[in-house]
Amino acid sequence: VLLYTLAFAPYDRFEGGFVFLTPFVGWAMFRPRLRLFALASFATSFLCWFCSIGWLVNLGEHLGGRGVGWFCLIGCSLIFCWSLWIWLLLMHRIVPQILDRPFWERILGMLCLAGAWVLLEWARESILHVQWNTLSSTLWKQPALLQVASVTGAWGLSFYLVFFNLGIAYYVRHLITRGWNRRPFLRRFCPEFYILFSVLGLMLWLFFHNLKVSKIREPMFRAGVVQPDIPQDVKSDPGQTPRILAILDGTMQDLRLDNLATPPDIYLW
């Protein structure tokens, strides 16, 4: 729960997105009873959402009271947690089956689980029309890792993060069960580990390649970005609309001043 919450805004500890599933994956390797695992995974799924969308409580101030905000938070957490819960149950079923299988069967199982996560995220967004807490959004401050999204879309990032969680959990098990010392290299070799970091290296290469190409291109235009800083309680008050518009208009007038050596061709709000 802590790793999942920290991975998203406002904490933005993207590292949590790479490992937040590993505790449950590791537990599933011990083949726990389904009822116990289902109860624990449901409670965890609920708490993950409850802690990561706590800002919903603030809606109560505009909808009739603080209690309404808490009702929205609890209700939304119960509704949205089902996708994470279903994935954990699916993982509980698949992971024990592929642990001691040949390499290609393990990789196929991990790819299927990563694909199932993406499918569940897509279903949640399509059914509920809400794009909250997509796993790929944990990387929004990491441009070096975002480049692959130009090819795969945001779904590719979610896919890789889940695949990374599964691979790290299996690698830790590999080290424990097969040991590291006094073993031939081939017995210590874990292909999942090298695949994980090969893909990560490919992402970094793509970033530096695009960075190099961008320096060669001639810019199409110069753009300025303006982010209004208006308190939440003010911009939600209809009575404050004229005052807000006046502030924005004054800001725009200031932006028209030719006090820049190379002013932008367009401003984006």
PDB file of N, CA and C in Angstrom, residues 180-231:
ATOM      1  N   TRP A 180      24.048 -18.117  -4.957  1.00  0.00           N
ATOM      2  CA  TRP A 180      24.885 -17.284  -5.817  1.00  0.00           C
ATOM      3  C   TRP A 180      26.323 -17.778  -5.835  1.00  0.00           C
ATOM      4  N   ASN A 181      26.795 -18.269  -4.728  1.00  0.00           N
ATOM      5  CA  ASN A 181      28.172 -18.739  -4.648  1.00  0.00           C
ATOM      6  C   ASN A 181      28.235 -20.244  -4.902  1.00  0.00           C
ATOM      7  N   ARG A 182      29.410 -20.685  -5.317  1.00  0.00           N
ATOM      8  CA  ARG A 182      29.697 -22.108  -5.499  1.00  0.00           C
ATOM      9  C   ARG A 182      28.770 -22.760  -6.509  1.00  0.00           C
ATOM     10  N   ARG A 183      28.344 -22.015  -7.484  1.00  0.00           N
ATOM     11  CA  ARG A 183      27.506 -22.557  -8.539  1.00  0.00           C
ATOM     12  C   ARG A 183      28.098 -22.170  -9.891  1.00  0.00           C
ATOM     13  N   PRO A 184      28.005 -23.058 -10.896  1.00  0.00           N
ATOM     14  CA  PRO A 184      28.431 -22.669 -12.241  1.00  0.00           C
ATOM     15  C   PRO A 184      27.585 -21.506 -12.747  1.00  0.00           C
ATOM     16  N   PHE A 185      28.133 -20.741 -13.664  1.00  0.00           N
ATOM     17  CA  PHE A 185      27.438 -19.550 -14.148  1.00  0.00           C
ATOM     18  C   PHE A 185      26.080 -19.900 -14.738  1.00  0.00           C
ATOM     19  N   LEU A 186      26.033 -20.973 -15.514  1.00  0.00           N
ATOM     20  CA  LEU A 186      24.772 -21.324 -16.155  1.00  0.00           C
ATOM     21  C   LEU A 186      23.700 -21.696 -15.141  1.00  0.00           C
ATOM     22  N   ARG A 187      24.107 -22.217 -13.989  1.00  0.00           N
ATOM     23  CA  ARG A 187      23.131 -22.515 -12.951  1.00  0.00           C
ATOM     24  C   ARG A 187      22.661 -21.256 -12.246  1.00  0.00           C
ATOM     25  N   ARG A 188      23.511 -20.235 -12.248  1.00  0.00           N
ATOM     26  CA  ARG A 188      23.164 -18.967 -11.605  1.00  0.00           C
ATOM     27  C   ARG A 188      22.481 -18.003 -12.565  1.00  0.00           C
ATOM     28  N   PHE A 189      22.503 -18.345 -13.847  1.00  0.00           N
ATOM     29  CA  PHE A 189      21.986 -17.436 -14.872  1.00  0.00           C
ATOM     30  C   PHE A 189      20.469 -17.316 -14.767  1.00  0.00           C
ATOM     31  N   CYS A 190      19.972 -16.077 -14.703  1.00  0.00           N
ATOM     32  CA  CYS A 190      18.525 -15.813 -14.643  1.00  0.00           C
ATOM     33  C   CYS A 190      18.160 -14.935 -15.825  1.00  0.00           C
ATOM     34  N   PRO A 191      17.639 -15.489 -16.902  1.00  0.00           N
ATOM     35  CA  PRO A 191      17.364 -14.694 -18.109  1.00  0.00           C
ATOM     36  C   PRO A 191      16.354 -13.578 -17.880  1.00  0.00           C
ATOM     37  N   GLU A 192      15.408 -13.782 -16.945  1.00  0.00           N
ATOM     38  CA  GLU A 192      14.426 -12.721 -16.683  1.00  0.00           C
ATOM     39  C   GLU A 192      15.115 -11.429 -16.259  1.00  0.00           C
ATOM     40  N   PHE A 193      16.137 -11.559 -15.429  1.00  0.00           N
ATOM     41  CA  PHE A 193      16.858 -10.387 -14.938  1.00  0.00           C
ATOM     42  C   PHE A 193      17.470  -9.608 -16.094  1.00  0.00           C
ATOM     43  N   TYR A 194      18.100 -10.295 -17.023  1.00  0.00           N
ATOM     44  CA  TYR A 194      18.758  -9.625 -18.144  1.00  0.00           C
ATOM     45  C   TYR A 194      17.748  -9.037 -19.128  1.00  0.00           C
ATOM     46  N   ILE A 195      16.608  -9.685 -19.265  1.00  0.00           N
ATOM     47  CA  ILE A 195      15.572  -9.131 -20.138  1.00  0.00           C
ATOM     48  C   ILE A 195      15.037  -7.821 -19.570  1.00  0.00           C
ATOM     49  N   LEU A 196      14.790  -7.803 -18.262  1.00  0.00           N
ATOM     50  CA  LEU A 196      14.263  -6.596 -17.614  1.00  0.00           C
ATOM     51  C   LEU A 196      15.168  -5.400 -17.882  1.00  0.00           C
ATOM     52  N   PHE A 197      16.441  -5.567 -17.628  1.00  0.00           N
ATOM     53  CA  PHE A 197      17.346  -4.426 -17.728  1.00  0.00           C
ATOM     54  C   PHE A 197      17.782  -4.169 -19.167  1.00  0.00           C
ATOM     55  N   SER A 198      17.623  -5.150 -20.047  1.00  0.00           N
ATOM     56  CA  SER A 198      17.854  -4.889 -21.467  1.00  0.00           C
ATOM     57  C   SER A 198      16.781  -3.955 -22.010  1.00  0.00           C
ATOM     58  N   VAL A 199      15.539  -4.194 -21.617  1.00  0.00           N
ATOM     59  CA  VAL A 199      14.451  -3.301 -22.051  1.00  0.00           C
ATOM     60  C   VAL A 199      14.641  -1.916 -21.448  1.00  0.00           C
ATOM     61  N   LEU A 200      15.064  -1.855 -20.181  1.00  0.00           N
ATOM     62  CA  LEU A 200      15.327  -0.566 -19.546  1.00  0.00           C
ATOM     63  C   LEU A 200      16.446   0.165 -20.280  1.00  0.00           C
ATOM     64  N   GLY A 201      17.492  -0.561 -20.664  1.00  0.00           N
ATOM     65  CA  GLY A 201      18.572   0.049 -21.431  1.00  0.00           C
ATOM     66  C   GLY A 201      18.103   0.528 -22.784  1.00  0.00           C
ATOM     67  N   LEU A 202      17.177  -0.204 -23.404  1.00  0.00           N
ATOM     68  CA  LEU A 202      16.625   0.219 -24.690  1.00  0.00           C
ATOM     69  C   LEU A 202      15.849   1.530 -24.553  1.00  0.00           C
ATOM     70  N   MET A 203      15.121   1.674 -23.444  1.00  0.00           N
ATOM     71  CA  MET A 203      14.398   2.922 -23.186  1.00  0.00           C
ATOM     72  C   MET A 203      15.369   4.101 -23.075  1.00  0.00           C
ATOM     73  N   LEU A 204      16.455   3.897 -22.342  1.00  0.00           N
ATOM     74  CA  LEU A 204      17.432   4.965 -22.172  1.00  0.00           C
ATOM     75  C   LEU A 204      18.115   5.302 -23.493  1.00  0.00           C
ATOM     76  N   TRP A 205      18.419   4.259 -24.280  1.00  0.00           N
ATOM     77  CA  TRP A 205      19.021   4.516 -25.591  1.00  0.00           C
ATOM     78  C   TRP A 205      18.075   5.325 -26.470  1.00  0.00           C
ATOM     79  N   LEU A 206      16.794   4.980 -26.452  1.00  0.00           N
ATOM     80  CA  LEU A 206      15.816   5.696 -27.260  1.00  0.00           C
ATOM     81  C   LEU A 206      15.724   7.148 -26.839  1.00  0.00           C
ATOM     82  N   PHE A 207      15.829   7.397 -25.533  1.00  0.00           N
ATOM     83  CA  PHE A 207      15.790   8.780 -25.038  1.00  0.00           C
ATOM     84  C   PHE A 207      16.958   9.598 -25.581  1.00  0.00           C
ATOM     85  N   PHE A 208      18.170   9.079 -25.452  1.00  0.00           N
ATOM     86  CA  PHE A 208      19.338   9.823 -25.909  1.00  0.00           C
ATOM     87  C   PHE A 208      19.372   9.929 -27.432  1.00  0.00           C
ATOM     88  N   HIS A 209      18.852   8.928 -28.111  1.00  0.00           N
ATOM     89  CA  HIS A 209      18.769   9.010 -29.572  1.00  0.00           C
ATOM     90  C   HIS A 209      17.822  10.125 -29.993  1.00  0.00           C
ATOM     91  N   ASN A 210      16.642  10.179 -29.373  1.00  0.00           N
ATOM     92  CA  ASN A 210      15.686  11.239 -29.707  1.00  0.00           C
ATOM     93  C   ASN A 210      16.219  12.614 -29.313  1.00  0.00           C
ATOM     94  N   LEU A 211      16.973  12.648 -28.206  1.00  0.00           N
ATOM     95  CA  LEU A 211      17.557  13.915 -27.783  1.00  0.00           C
ATOM     96  C   LEU A 211      18.554  14.425 -28.808  1.00  0.00           C
ATOM     97  N   LYS A 212      19.333  13.530 -29.349  1.00  0.00           N
ATOM     98  CA  LYS A 212      20.310  13.904 -30.370  1.00  0.00           C
ATOM     99  C   LYS A 212      19.623  14.353 -31.647  1.00  0.00           C
ATOM    100  N   VAL A 213      18.581  13.639 -32.030  1.00  0.00           N
ATOM    101  CA  VAL A 213      17.845  13.994 -33.251  1.00  0.00           C
ATOM    102  C   VAL A 213      17.151  15.340 -33.090  1.00  0.00           C
ATOM    103  N   SER A 214      16.616  15.611 -31.886  1.00  0.00           N
ATOM    104  CA  SER A 214      15.889  16.864 -31.666  1.00  0.00           C
ATOM    105  C   SER A 214      16.792  18.079 -31.805  1.00  0.00           C
ATOM    106  N   LYS A 215      18.095  17.913 -31.528  1.00  0.00           N
ATOM    107  CA  LYS A 215      19.013  19.035 -31.665  1.00  0.00           C
ATOM    108  C   LYS A 215      19.302  19.359 -33.124  1.00  0.00           C
ATOM    109  N   ILE A 216      19.115  18.364 -33.982  1.00  0.00           N
ATOM    110  CA  ILE A 216      19.362  18.576 -35.412  1.00  0.00           C
ATOM    111  C   ILE A 216      18.175  19.252 -36.074  1.00  0.00           C
ATOM    112  N   ARG A 217      16.987  18.950 -35.604  1.00  0.00           N
ATOM    113  CA  ARG A 217      15.779  19.503 -36.227  1.00  0.00           C
ATOM    114  C   ARG A 217      15.682  21.012 -36.017  1.00  0.00           C
ATOM    115  N   GLU A 218      15.069  21.655 -36.972  1.00  0.00           N
ATOM    116  CA  GLU A 218      14.784  23.081 -36.831  1.00  0.00           C
ATOM    117  C   GLU A 218      13.426  23.231 -36.151  1.00  0.00           C
ATOM    118  N   PRO A 219      13.341  24.010 -35.081  1.00  0.00           N
ATOM    119  CA  PRO A 219      12.068  24.113 -34.349  1.00  0.00           C
ATOM    120  C   PRO A 219      10.958  24.668 -35.219  1.00  0.00           C
ATOM    121  N   MET A 220       9.760  24.120 -35.059  1.00  0.00           N
ATOM    122  CA  MET A 220       8.599  24.564 -35.839  1.00  0.00           C
ATOM    123  C   MET A 220       8.085  25.911 -35.337  1.00  0.00           C
ATOM    124  N   PHE A 221       8.055  26.100 -34.013  1.00  0.00           N
ATOM    125  CA  PHE A 221       7.600  27.361 -33.439  1.00  0.00           C
ATOM    126  C   PHE A 221       8.012  27.388 -31.977  1.00  0.00           C
ATOM    127  N   ARG A 222       7.919  28.563 -31.376  1.00  0.00           N
ATOM    128  CA  ARG A 222       8.191  28.727 -29.956  1.00  0.00           C
ATOM    129  C   ARG A 222       6.875  28.862 -29.213  1.00  0.00           C
ATOM    130  N   ALA A 223       6.750  28.117 -28.131  1.00  0.00           N
ATOM    131  CA  ALA A 223       5.511  28.121 -27.353  1.00  0.00           C
ATOM    132  C   ALA A 223       5.809  28.492 -25.916  1.00  0.00           C
ATOM    133  N   GLY A 224       4.914  29.268 -25.331  1.00  0.00           N
ATOM    134  CA  GLY A 224       4.980  29.592 -23.914  1.00  0.00           C
ATOM    135  C   GLY A 224       3.841  28.900 -23.186  1.00  0.00           C
ATOM    136  N   VAL A 225       4.087  28.388 -22.011  1.00  0.00           N
ATOM    137  CA  VAL A 225       3.084  27.664 -21.239  1.00  0.00           C
ATOM    138  C   VAL A 225       2.744  28.470 -19.992  1.00  0.00           C
ATOM    139  N   VAL A 226       1.463  28.673 -19.771  1.00  0.00           N
ATOM    140  CA  VAL A 226       0.981  29.426 -18.613  1.00  0.00           C
ATOM    141  C   VAL A 226       0.112  28.507 -17.768  1.00  0.00           C
ATOM    142  N   GLN A 227       0.464  28.351 -16.503  1.00  0.00           N
ATOM    143  CA  GLN A 227      -0.318  27.538 -15.561  1.00  0.00           C
ATOM    144  C   GLN A 227      -0.879  28.451 -14.479  1.00  0.00           C
ATOM    145  N   PRO A 228      -2.174  28.793 -14.548  1.00  0.00           N
ATOM    146  CA  PRO A 228      -2.756  29.665 -13.510  1.00  0.00           C
ATOM    147  C   PRO A 228      -2.667  29.025 -12.131  1.00  0.00           C
ATOM    148  N   ASP A 229      -2.360  29.824 -11.152  1.00  0.00           N
ATOM    149  CA  ASP A 229      -2.241  29.353  -9.771  1.00  0.00           C
ATOM    150  C   ASP A 229      -3.401  29.934  -8.961  1.00  0.00           C
ATOM    151  N   ILE A 230      -4.561  29.273  -9.079  1.00  0.00           N
ATOM    152  CA  ILE A 230      -5.772  29.742  -8.409  1.00  0.00           C
ATOM    153  C   ILE A 230      -6.168  28.702  -7.365  1.00  0.00           C
ATOM    154  N   PRO A 231      -6.357  29.103  -6.114  1.00  0.00           N
ATOM    155  CA  PRO A 231      -6.726  28.139  -5.070  1.00  0.00           C
ATOM    156  C   PRO A 231      -7.989  27.367  -5.428  1.00  0.00           C
TER     157      PRO A 231
END
